[in-house]
Coordinates of C-alpha atoms in Angstrom, one line a residue:
M1 CA -38.5 189.2 -172.2
A2 CA -37.0 192.6 -172.1
D3 CA -38.9 193.4 -168.9
E4 CA -37.7 190.1 -167.4
G5 CA -34.1 190.8 -168.3
G6 CA -34.4 194.2 -166.6
L7 CA -35.6 192.5 -163.5
V8 CA -32.7 190.1 -163.5
R9 CA -30.3 193.0 -163.8
R10 CA -32.0 194.6 -160.8
G11 CA -31.4 191.4 -158.7
V12 CA -34.8 189.7 -159.1
E13 CA -34.6 185.9 -159.8
P14 CA -36.5 184.8 -162.9
S15 CA -38.1 181.9 -160.9
S16 CA -39.7 184.4 -158.6
L17 CA -41.7 185.8 -161.5
H18 CA -43.7 182.6 -161.8
R19 CA -44.1 182.0 -158.1
P20 CA -47.4 182.8 -156.3
P21 CA -47.1 185.9 -154.1
G22 CA -46.1 185.1 -150.5
R23 CA -44.6 181.7 -151.2
P24 CA -40.8 181.4 -150.3
P25 CA -38.5 180.1 -153.0
A26 CA -38.2 176.3 -153.1
R27 CA -35.0 174.8 -151.8
F28 CA -33.7 171.3 -152.7
R29 CA -30.9 169.3 -151.1
I30 CA -29.4 166.3 -152.8
K31 CA -28.9 163.5 -150.2
D32 CA -26.4 160.7 -150.6
V33 CA -28.4 157.4 -149.9
T34 CA -25.5 155.1 -150.7
A35 CA -24.9 154.4 -147.0
E36 CA -28.6 153.3 -146.6
V37 CA -28.2 150.8 -149.5
I38 CA -25.1 149.1 -148.2
R39 CA -25.7 149.6 -144.5
D40 CA -26.4 145.9 -143.8
Y41 CA -23.1 144.9 -145.2
Q42 CA -21.0 147.2 -143.1
H43 CA -20.5 147.2 -139.3
Y44 CA -21.4 150.5 -137.7
D45 CA -18.8 151.7 -135.2
P46 CA -19.6 154.9 -133.4
G47 CA -15.9 155.6 -133.3
D48 CA -15.6 155.5 -137.1
E49 CA -15.4 158.7 -139.0
L50 CA -18.8 159.6 -140.7
D51 CA -18.9 160.6 -144.3
V52 CA -19.9 164.2 -145.1
S53 CA -23.6 163.6 -145.8
D54 CA -24.1 161.4 -142.7
Q55 CA -22.3 163.8 -140.5
S56 CA -24.4 166.7 -141.7
D57 CA -27.6 164.7 -140.9
A58 CA -26.4 163.7 -137.5
Q59 CA -25.4 167.2 -136.6
Q60 CA -28.8 168.5 -137.7
A61 CA -30.6 165.8 -135.8
N62 CA -28.5 166.5 -132.7
A63 CA -29.5 170.2 -132.8
T64 CA -33.2 169.8 -133.4
N65 CA -34.3 166.2 -132.6
D66 CA -33.0 165.3 -129.2
V67 CA -35.9 163.5 -127.7
S68 CA -34.4 163.0 -124.3
P69 CA -36.9 163.6 -121.5
S70 CA -35.3 166.9 -120.5
T71 CA -35.5 168.3 -124.1
V72 CA -39.1 167.3 -124.6
H73 CA -40.1 168.8 -121.4
S74 CA -38.3 172.1 -122.0
Q75 CA -39.4 172.5 -125.6
G76 CA -43.0 171.4 -125.3
T77 CA -46.0 173.6 -124.4
P78 CA -46.1 174.4 -120.7
Y79 CA -48.1 171.9 -118.8
Q80 CA -50.4 174.5 -117.3
E81 CA -51.5 175.6 -120.7
R82 CA -52.4 172.1 -121.8
L83 CA -54.1 171.0 -118.6
C84 CA -57.7 170.1 -119.1
W85 CA -59.2 167.9 -116.4
Q86 CA -62.7 166.9 -115.5
H87 CA -63.2 165.0 -112.2
N88 CA -64.5 161.5 -112.4
T89 CA -67.9 160.8 -111.0
S90 CA -66.7 158.0 -108.8
F91 CA -68.4 155.9 -106.1
P92 CA -68.8 158.0 -102.9
T93 CA -67.9 155.2 -100.6
A94 CA -64.5 154.6 -102.1
E95 CA -63.8 158.4 -102.2
A96 CA -64.7 158.7 -98.5
N97 CA -62.5 155.7 -97.5
I98 CA -59.5 157.2 -99.3
A99 CA -60.2 160.6 -97.7
R100 CA -60.3 159.0 -94.2
L101 CA -57.0 157.4 -94.8
Q102 CA -55.5 160.6 -96.1
S103 CA -56.7 162.5 -93.0
T104 CA -55.7 160.0 -90.4
D105 CA -52.6 158.2 -91.6
Y106 CA -51.2 160.1 -94.5
V107 CA -47.5 160.3 -95.0
S108 CA -45.9 163.1 -97.1
L109 CA -44.4 161.9 -100.3
P110 CA -40.6 161.6 -100.0
T111 CA -38.4 164.2 -101.7
P112 CA -35.8 163.0 -104.3
G113 CA -33.2 163.5 -101.5
D114 CA -35.2 161.2 -99.2
L115 CA -35.3 158.5 -101.9
E116 CA -31.6 158.7 -102.5
S117 CA -30.9 158.5 -98.8
I118 CA -32.9 155.3 -98.2
W119 CA -32.3 153.5 -101.4
H120 CA -29.7 153.8 -104.2
S121 CA -32.1 154.4 -107.1
P122 CA -32.4 157.0 -109.7
V123 CA -34.4 160.1 -108.8
A124 CA -38.0 159.8 -109.9
T125 CA -38.7 161.8 -113.0
T126 CA -40.6 165.1 -112.5
Y127 CA -43.0 164.7 -115.4
L128 CA -46.7 165.2 -114.8
D129 CA -48.9 162.4 -116.2
D130 CA -50.9 163.0 -119.3
S131 CA -53.8 160.6 -118.6
V132 CA -55.9 159.8 -115.5
F133 CA -53.1 160.5 -113.0
L134 CA -53.5 164.3 -113.4
P135 CA -52.9 166.8 -110.5
G136 CA -56.0 167.0 -108.4
S137 CA -57.5 163.8 -109.8
A138 CA -59.0 161.1 -107.6
Y139 CA -56.6 158.6 -109.3
L140 CA -53.5 160.6 -108.3
D141 CA -54.8 161.1 -104.8
A142 CA -55.3 157.4 -104.3
H143 CA -51.9 156.7 -105.9
S144 CA -50.1 159.2 -103.6
T145 CA -51.7 157.7 -100.5
F146 CA -50.7 154.2 -101.7
R147 CA -47.1 155.2 -102.6
S148 CA -46.5 157.0 -99.4
H149 CA -47.7 154.1 -97.3
L150 CA -45.5 151.7 -99.2
I151 CA -42.4 153.8 -98.6
Q152 CA -43.4 154.3 -94.9
E153 CA -43.7 150.5 -94.5
V154 CA -40.2 149.9 -95.9
R155 CA -38.8 152.7 -93.7
S156 CA -40.5 151.5 -90.5
N157 CA -39.6 147.8 -90.6
V158 CA -36.6 145.6 -91.2
P159 CA -36.8 142.7 -93.7
T160 CA -39.3 140.2 -92.4
R161 CA -39.1 137.5 -95.1
Q162 CA -36.6 134.9 -96.1
V163 CA -34.5 135.7 -99.1
T164 CA -33.9 132.1 -100.1
P165 CA -36.7 130.0 -101.5
D166 CA -38.9 128.2 -99.0
P167 CA -38.8 124.5 -99.6
T168 CA -42.2 124.0 -98.1
R169 CA -43.8 126.0 -100.9
I170 CA -41.5 125.5 -103.8
D171 CA -40.6 122.2 -105.5
H172 CA -38.6 123.7 -108.3
V173 CA -37.7 127.2 -109.3
W174 CA -38.5 126.9 -113.0
G175 CA -41.1 124.8 -114.8
Q176 CA -42.9 123.3 -111.9
V177 CA -46.6 124.0 -111.1
Q178 CA -47.5 124.5 -107.5
A179 CA -50.2 122.0 -106.5
S180 CA -51.7 124.4 -104.0
Y181 CA -51.2 127.7 -102.2
T182 CA -51.5 127.7 -98.5
P183 CA -50.2 131.0 -97.0
S184 CA -49.2 130.9 -93.4
P185 CA -47.3 133.3 -91.1
Q186 CA -44.5 130.9 -90.7
T187 CA -43.7 130.8 -94.5
H188 CA -44.0 134.6 -95.0
G189 CA -41.8 136.0 -92.3
T190 CA -40.3 136.0 -88.9
E191 CA -41.6 138.1 -86.0
I192 CA -42.8 141.5 -87.2
P193 CA -41.5 144.4 -85.2
P194 CA -44.0 147.1 -84.1
R195 CA -45.1 149.5 -86.8
I196 CA -44.6 153.2 -86.7
D197 CA -47.9 155.1 -87.1
P198 CA -50.1 152.0 -87.5
V199 CA -53.0 152.2 -90.0
D200 CA -56.5 152.2 -88.5
E201 CA -57.9 148.7 -89.4
S202 CA -61.1 149.0 -87.4
D203 CA -63.5 149.0 -90.3
S204 CA -61.3 147.9 -93.2
T205 CA -63.0 144.5 -93.5
N206 CA -66.5 146.0 -93.6
L207 CA -66.1 148.4 -96.5
P208 CA -69.1 148.9 -98.8
A209 CA -68.1 147.2 -102.1
P210 CA -68.3 149.0 -105.4
Q211 CA -71.6 148.6 -107.2
L212 CA -70.6 145.7 -109.5
S213 CA -73.2 143.3 -110.8
E214 CA -72.4 139.6 -111.2
E215 CA -72.5 140.0 -115.0
E216 CA -70.0 143.0 -114.9
E217 CA -67.6 141.0 -112.6
F218 CA -67.9 138.0 -115.0
V219 CA -66.9 140.2 -117.9
L220 CA -63.9 141.6 -116.0
W221 CA -62.7 138.2 -115.0
K222 CA -63.0 136.9 -118.5
N223 CA -61.0 139.8 -119.8
W224 CA -58.4 139.0 -117.2
F225 CA -58.1 135.4 -118.4
D226 CA -58.3 136.2 -122.1
E227 CA -56.2 139.4 -122.3
V228 CA -54.4 140.7 -119.3
A229 CA -53.0 137.6 -117.5
P230 CA -51.3 136.4 -120.7
W231 CA -49.4 139.7 -120.9
I232 CA -47.9 139.1 -117.5
D233 CA -47.4 135.4 -117.8
K234 CA -45.4 135.6 -121.0
F235 CA -42.2 134.4 -119.3
D236 CA -43.9 132.1 -116.9
N237 CA -44.6 128.5 -118.0
D238 CA -46.7 128.0 -114.9
R239 CA -49.0 130.9 -115.7
H240 CA -49.2 132.1 -112.1
F241 CA -51.2 135.3 -112.9
R242 CA -53.8 133.2 -114.7
H243 CA -53.9 130.1 -112.6
T244 CA -52.8 131.0 -109.1
L245 CA -53.6 134.6 -108.3
P246 CA -57.3 134.2 -109.0
V247 CA -57.4 131.3 -106.5
I248 CA -55.6 133.5 -103.9
A249 CA -58.0 136.3 -104.6
R250 CA -60.9 134.2 -103.3
S251 CA -59.7 134.8 -99.8
H252 CA -58.0 138.2 -100.2
D253 CA -60.4 140.9 -101.4
H254 CA -57.6 143.4 -101.9
L255 CA -56.1 141.1 -104.6
R256 CA -59.6 140.5 -106.1
Y257 CA -60.3 144.2 -106.5
S258 CA -56.7 144.8 -107.8
I259 CA -57.2 142.3 -110.5
L260 CA -60.7 143.6 -111.4
A261 CA -59.4 147.2 -111.4
L262 CA -56.6 146.4 -113.9
S263 CA -59.0 144.4 -116.1
A264 CA -61.5 147.3 -116.1
R265 CA -58.8 149.9 -116.8
Q266 CA -57.5 147.8 -119.7
M267 CA -60.9 147.6 -121.2
E268 CA -61.4 151.4 -120.9
R269 CA -58.0 152.0 -122.6
K270 CA -58.7 149.6 -125.4
N271 CA -62.2 151.0 -126.0
N272 CA -60.9 154.6 -125.7
S273 CA -63.5 155.2 -123.1
K274 CA -63.5 158.5 -121.2
H275 CA -65.7 156.9 -118.4
T276 CA -63.2 155.8 -115.8
E277 CA -65.6 155.6 -112.8
R278 CA -65.6 151.8 -112.6
S279 CA -61.9 151.3 -112.7
L280 CA -61.3 154.2 -110.3
S281 CA -63.7 152.8 -107.7
L282 CA -62.1 149.4 -107.9
Y283 CA -58.6 150.9 -107.7
Q284 CA -59.5 152.9 -104.7
T285 CA -61.2 150.0 -102.9
A286 CA -58.2 147.7 -103.6
I287 CA -55.9 150.3 -102.1
Q288 CA -58.1 150.8 -99.1
L289 CA -58.2 147.1 -98.4
V290 CA -54.4 146.4 -98.9
L291 CA -53.1 149.3 -96.8
P292 CA -53.9 147.8 -93.4
Q293 CA -52.2 144.6 -94.6
L294 CA -48.9 146.1 -95.8
H295 CA -47.1 145.2 -92.6
T296 CA -47.6 141.5 -93.2
R297 CA -45.6 141.7 -96.4
S298 CA -47.3 138.5 -97.5
T299 CA -47.4 137.1 -101.0
P300 CA -51.0 138.2 -101.5
V301 CA -50.2 141.7 -100.5
I302 CA -47.1 141.9 -102.8
A303 CA -49.3 140.5 -105.6
S304 CA -51.8 143.3 -105.1
C305 CA -49.0 145.8 -105.2
V306 CA -47.6 144.4 -108.4
V307 CA -51.0 144.2 -110.1
L308 CA -51.8 147.8 -109.1
C309 CA -48.4 148.8 -110.5
V310 CA -49.3 147.3 -113.9
L311 CA -52.5 149.3 -113.8
E312 CA -50.6 152.5 -113.2
M313 CA -48.1 151.7 -115.9
L314 CA -51.0 151.2 -118.3
S315 CA -52.7 154.4 -117.3
S316 CA -50.0 156.9 -116.7
S317 CA -47.6 158.9 -118.8
A318 CA -44.7 156.6 -119.5
K319 CA -42.2 159.4 -118.7
A320 CA -43.5 159.3 -115.1
W321 CA -43.0 155.6 -114.7
H322 CA -40.4 155.8 -112.0
Q323 CA -42.9 157.6 -109.8
H324 CA -45.3 154.7 -110.1
L325 CA -42.6 152.0 -109.8
D326 CA -40.5 153.1 -106.9
G327 CA -42.9 152.3 -104.1
C328 CA -43.4 148.7 -105.2
A329 CA -39.7 148.4 -105.9
H330 CA -39.0 149.4 -102.3
L331 CA -41.3 146.6 -101.0
L332 CA -39.8 143.9 -103.3
E333 CA -36.3 144.9 -102.3
A334 CA -37.2 144.9 -98.6
V335 CA -38.7 141.4 -98.6
G336 CA -35.8 140.0 -100.5
I337 CA -37.7 138.6 -103.5
N338 CA -35.5 137.9 -106.5
G339 CA -35.5 136.2 -109.9
F340 CA -34.9 132.8 -108.3
S341 CA -37.3 132.9 -105.3
G342 CA -39.6 130.3 -106.9
G343 CA -43.3 130.0 -107.3
V344 CA -45.6 133.1 -107.1
D345 CA -42.9 135.3 -105.7
Q346 CA -40.6 134.6 -108.7
A347 CA -43.5 135.4 -111.1
L348 CA -44.2 138.6 -109.3
F349 CA -40.5 139.6 -109.5
W350 CA -40.2 139.1 -113.2
C351 CA -43.4 141.0 -113.9
F352 CA -41.9 143.9 -112.1
A353 CA -38.4 143.5 -113.5
R354 CA -39.7 143.9 -117.1
M355 CA -41.4 147.1 -116.2
D356 CA -38.2 148.2 -114.3
V357 CA -36.1 147.7 -117.5
C358 CA -38.6 149.6 -119.6
G359 CA -38.5 152.5 -117.1
G360 CA -34.7 152.4 -117.2
L361 CA -34.8 152.7 -121.0
I362 CA -37.2 155.6 -120.8
A363 CA -35.2 157.5 -118.1
S364 CA -31.7 156.5 -119.2
S365 CA -31.1 155.2 -115.7
K366 CA -30.3 152.1 -113.7
T367 CA -33.1 149.8 -112.7
L368 CA -34.9 150.7 -109.4
I369 CA -34.1 147.3 -107.9
P370 CA -30.3 147.1 -108.2
V371 CA -29.3 144.5 -110.7
E372 CA -26.9 142.8 -108.3
H373 CA -30.0 141.9 -106.2
W374 CA -31.8 140.2 -109.1
A375 CA -30.2 136.8 -108.7
H376 CA -27.8 135.8 -105.9
G377 CA -25.6 138.9 -106.0
M378 CA -22.3 137.1 -106.5
D379 CA -21.1 138.3 -109.9
L380 CA -22.2 138.5 -113.5
D381 CA -20.7 135.2 -114.6
A382 CA -22.2 133.3 -111.6
D383 CA -25.6 134.8 -112.2
V384 CA -25.6 134.0 -115.9
G385 CA -24.5 130.5 -115.0
R386 CA -27.5 130.1 -112.7
F387 CA -29.9 131.0 -115.6
R388 CA -28.2 128.5 -117.9
A389 CA -28.2 125.8 -115.2
D390 CA -31.9 126.0 -114.6
G391 CA -32.5 125.7 -118.3
G392 CA -35.8 126.1 -120.2
Y393 CA -36.8 128.8 -122.6
N394 CA -38.6 130.9 -120.0
A395 CA -35.4 131.1 -118.0
H396 CA -33.6 132.1 -121.2
A397 CA -36.0 134.9 -121.8
C398 CA -35.6 136.1 -118.2
E399 CA -31.8 136.1 -118.7
A400 CA -32.3 138.6 -121.6
V401 CA -34.1 140.9 -119.2
Y402 CA -31.3 140.5 -116.7
L403 CA -28.6 141.3 -119.3
C404 CA -30.5 144.4 -120.3
A405 CA -30.6 145.5 -116.7
Q406 CA -26.8 144.9 -116.5
I407 CA -26.3 147.1 -119.6
L408 CA -28.4 149.9 -118.1
D409 CA -26.3 149.7 -115.0
L410 CA -23.1 150.0 -117.1
L411 CA -24.4 152.9 -119.3
S412 CA -26.4 154.9 -116.8
F413 CA -23.9 157.7 -116.7
H414 CA -25.1 158.6 -120.3
S415 CA -27.9 161.2 -120.3
N416 CA -29.6 159.6 -123.3
L417 CA -28.2 156.1 -123.5
A418 CA -30.9 154.7 -125.7
G419 CA -30.9 157.6 -128.2
R420 CA -29.1 157.6 -131.6
V421 CA -28.2 161.3 -131.0
G422 CA -28.1 163.5 -127.9
A423 CA -26.1 161.1 -125.8
T424 CA -23.5 162.3 -123.4
P425 CA -20.2 162.8 -125.3
P426 CA -17.5 160.2 -124.7
T427 CA -15.8 160.6 -121.3
S428 CA -13.0 159.0 -119.5
A429 CA -15.5 156.4 -118.2
D430 CA -16.0 155.2 -121.7
T431 CA -12.3 154.5 -122.2
D432 CA -11.1 153.3 -118.8
E433 CA -10.0 149.7 -118.4
A434 CA -12.8 148.7 -116.0
Y435 CA -15.5 149.9 -118.4
A436 CA -13.9 148.1 -121.3
A437 CA -13.6 144.9 -119.3
R438 CA -17.2 144.9 -118.2
W439 CA -18.3 145.8 -121.7
M440 CA -16.5 142.8 -123.1
R441 CA -18.0 140.5 -120.5
L442 CA -21.5 141.7 -121.3
W443 CA -20.9 141.3 -125.0
Y444 CA -19.6 137.8 -124.5
H445 CA -22.7 136.8 -122.5
L446 CA -25.0 138.5 -125.1
S447 CA -23.4 136.6 -127.9
A448 CA -23.5 133.3 -125.9
W449 CA -27.2 134.0 -125.2
Y450 CA -28.0 134.1 -128.9
T451 CA -26.0 131.1 -129.9
T452 CA -27.3 128.9 -127.1
R453 CA -31.0 129.6 -127.5
P454 CA -33.3 126.6 -126.7
P455 CA -35.4 125.4 -129.6
E456 CA -38.4 127.2 -128.4
M457 CA -36.5 130.5 -128.7
L458 CA -35.7 130.0 -132.4
P459 CA -37.9 131.3 -135.2
I460 CA -40.3 128.9 -136.9
S461 CA -39.9 130.8 -140.2
S462 CA -37.7 133.6 -141.2
F463 CA -37.3 135.3 -144.7
T464 CA -37.2 138.6 -146.4
T465 CA -39.7 139.9 -149.0
S466 CA -40.0 143.0 -151.1
A467 CA -43.6 143.3 -149.9
S468 CA -42.3 144.4 -146.4
P469 CA -39.5 146.8 -145.4
F470 CA -38.6 144.4 -142.5
P471 CA -37.8 140.7 -142.4
K472 CA -40.5 138.2 -141.6
I473 CA -39.6 136.4 -138.4
L474 CA -42.3 134.1 -136.8
Y475 CA -42.0 132.7 -133.3
S476 CA -44.2 130.2 -131.5
N477 CA -44.5 131.9 -128.1
P478 CA -44.3 135.4 -126.6
A479 CA -41.2 134.6 -124.5
A480 CA -39.3 134.0 -127.7
M481 CA -40.7 137.2 -129.3
S482 CA -39.9 139.4 -126.4
G483 CA -36.7 137.7 -125.4
N484 CA -35.1 138.0 -128.8
Q485 CA -36.3 141.6 -129.1
L486 CA -34.6 142.5 -125.9
H487 CA -31.5 140.8 -127.0
H488 CA -31.3 142.9 -130.2
T489 CA -32.1 146.0 -128.1
A490 CA -29.2 145.2 -125.7
C491 CA -26.9 144.7 -128.7
I492 CA -27.8 148.1 -130.1
L493 CA -27.0 149.7 -126.7
L494 CA -23.6 148.0 -126.4
L495 CA -22.6 148.7 -130.0
R496 CA -23.7 152.3 -129.7
H497 CA -21.3 152.7 -126.7
K498 CA -18.5 150.4 -127.6
P499 CA -15.2 151.5 -126.0
S500 CA -12.7 153.0 -128.3
G501 CA -9.9 150.6 -129.2
V502 CA -11.9 147.5 -128.5
T503 CA -12.1 145.0 -131.3
V504 CA -14.9 142.4 -131.3
S505 CA -14.3 139.0 -132.9
P506 CA -16.1 137.6 -134.8
K507 CA -17.3 140.8 -136.4
P508 CA -20.8 141.5 -135.1
N509 CA -23.9 142.3 -137.1
S510 CA -24.5 146.0 -137.6
I511 CA -26.8 148.2 -135.5
F512 CA -29.1 148.5 -138.5
W513 CA -29.4 144.7 -138.7
H514 CA -30.4 144.5 -135.0
A515 CA -32.8 147.4 -135.5
R516 CA -34.6 145.7 -138.4
Q517 CA -34.8 142.5 -136.5
I518 CA -36.6 144.3 -133.7
C519 CA -39.1 145.8 -136.1
G520 CA -39.5 142.5 -138.0
I521 CA -40.4 140.6 -134.8
S522 CA -43.2 143.0 -133.9
T523 CA -44.6 143.3 -137.4
S524 CA -44.6 139.5 -137.9
N525 CA -46.1 138.4 -134.6
D526 CA -49.5 139.8 -133.3
D527 CA -49.2 138.4 -129.8
H528 CA -50.3 141.1 -127.4
A529 CA -48.1 139.8 -124.6
A530 CA -45.0 140.5 -126.6
W531 CA -46.4 143.8 -127.9
T532 CA -46.6 145.3 -124.4
N533 CA -42.8 145.0 -124.0
A534 CA -42.0 146.0 -127.6
I535 CA -42.7 149.8 -127.4
Q536 CA -39.3 150.9 -126.1
P537 CA -37.3 148.5 -128.4
L538 CA -39.4 149.8 -131.3
W539 CA -38.5 153.4 -130.4
I540 CA -34.8 152.6 -130.1
A541 CA -34.9 150.7 -133.5
G542 CA -37.0 153.3 -135.2
Q543 CA -34.3 155.9 -134.7
W544 CA -32.1 154.0 -137.1
M545 CA -34.8 153.8 -139.9
S546 CA -34.5 156.5 -142.5
H547 CA -36.6 155.2 -145.4
E548 CA -40.2 156.4 -145.6
S549 CA -41.6 152.9 -145.9
E550 CA -39.8 151.8 -142.8
Q551 CA -41.0 154.8 -140.8
K552 CA -44.6 154.4 -142.0
A553 CA -44.6 150.7 -141.0
I554 CA -43.4 151.5 -137.5
L555 CA -46.0 154.2 -137.0
Q556 CA -48.8 151.9 -138.2
L557 CA -47.5 149.2 -135.9
L558 CA -47.5 151.5 -132.9
E559 CA -51.0 152.6 -133.7
K560 CA -52.1 149.0 -134.0
I561 CA -50.6 148.1 -130.6
E562 CA -52.5 150.8 -128.8
K563 CA -55.8 150.1 -130.6
Q564 CA -55.7 146.4 -130.0
S565 CA -54.1 146.2 -126.5
G566 CA -54.9 149.5 -124.9
W567 CA -51.2 150.1 -124.1
S568 CA -50.3 153.7 -124.8
T569 CA -47.9 154.2 -127.8
K570 CA -48.8 157.7 -129.1
W571 CA -46.1 159.4 -127.1
R572 CA -43.4 157.2 -128.6
A573 CA -44.8 157.7 -132.1
E574 CA -44.6 161.4 -131.6
D575 CA -41.0 161.1 -130.4
L576 CA -40.1 159.3 -133.6
R577 CA -41.9 161.8 -135.8
E578 CA -40.0 164.6 -134.1
F579 CA -36.7 162.7 -134.4
W580 CA -37.2 161.9 -138.1
G581 CA -38.2 165.5 -138.8

């Protein structure tokens, strides 16, 4: 004891005497969790003053856990150091066909300035993909050719299709199954002006098909009907991707190969297969067949473009989504398809629109197709009135997507609009009268959306249990699951950016309540169609979860989604881990 006292007098702490050599002294911090206990009973207002403990946590997170795209890219390992690519052994005929197109009719990819000059959309992100679309890969070469031709087509021609629904093909906009599909030049456009740099179509109809046996094609079609088509049809009561597109594909090989390519790629992702030769060959063949037909701007051509876009979303780094969405967005915008076009065109639009909103949440940007072109372009109130007038729970779910797009348009000046921390500090735009007025109109429509939900959009069962960190909320259909989840996501975004001085009446539920609703919907419902649109809402909600049990449940759910559906979630799980610290 005398020796120990001497050490103390010389400035050596007693605790260090019993610590193994080389181990730093332990540090402890007492954290006040009172706010977590009572958070559901209080309304969170970003303008309210934080207590000392919350403010300390927020400042620490702001300094170290900003997961905005620019921060992740700058802090991560340089891409060149992580690059590891092995070329696919793909079918030589498809490779040769793509090479021929690249050498004879290839158009340089537009620069961000080019995109801004021809279309008011956010600049595509500069992230390199972390999967099959790697620099130098056959997948990226095919995509680059496809994308450049899409943009060239939009630049070279004026709109060739009617914006309003065609009465010869559409009986009703919502809820009416088309008896047949009979494409004709008269219903797909007016006279088509001469193309600039026409594509050589001399041998496009005699291409050697990929080596695919009848049994293999059967398996791919079955996977399309059982797994992939239900994803895309989740807001479509007529199930156009399941019922109509396969019929169209019988007479349009580019659509047939597009569907088979997406089905093959989904199976590769789900099975965690490194062998991508089959999906690559089908993808290349679909592109080779559709390129000479782009000038027709027909529904089968647009269907192929949208299906290939889904494949690229499934296969690429989500932080590069805008690069894979913009070409298809250009085409949809040029032909004038919107959310009320009717029939197959309407189904194609909403499939793309959901991806567009997800891309906006990732990039903190407006949607690529301007939201004022989603309906009839009159004003917010008139557009919402159109959704309500058409009725039906699928239209109600689509309205939730539309309102999310409107909110992205309102908040796009924020650098990290979906993040809990790291957002742009409040500016004059947050406090001006125009911003406050539009915020109030959107909040009014969001509240009305929730209180006027059709019976199909209401939960079948809802309760809380100590066995789960989130409420149990069971719905009967994927439109209700995804639509309600998007509603809660939209509420979080608006409450997060509420104008100062604005009072909402009645008092809204807290951000934490909406966040746990998002998590509860996904943990309670195993529908893969709803899961594919849940990844961004779960990331937004996860940032508000601080308890270990909540965080563990979200990570397990994200892992389950990727394992069972093939849709990539690891990148968002890593973002949450970094945010939580």
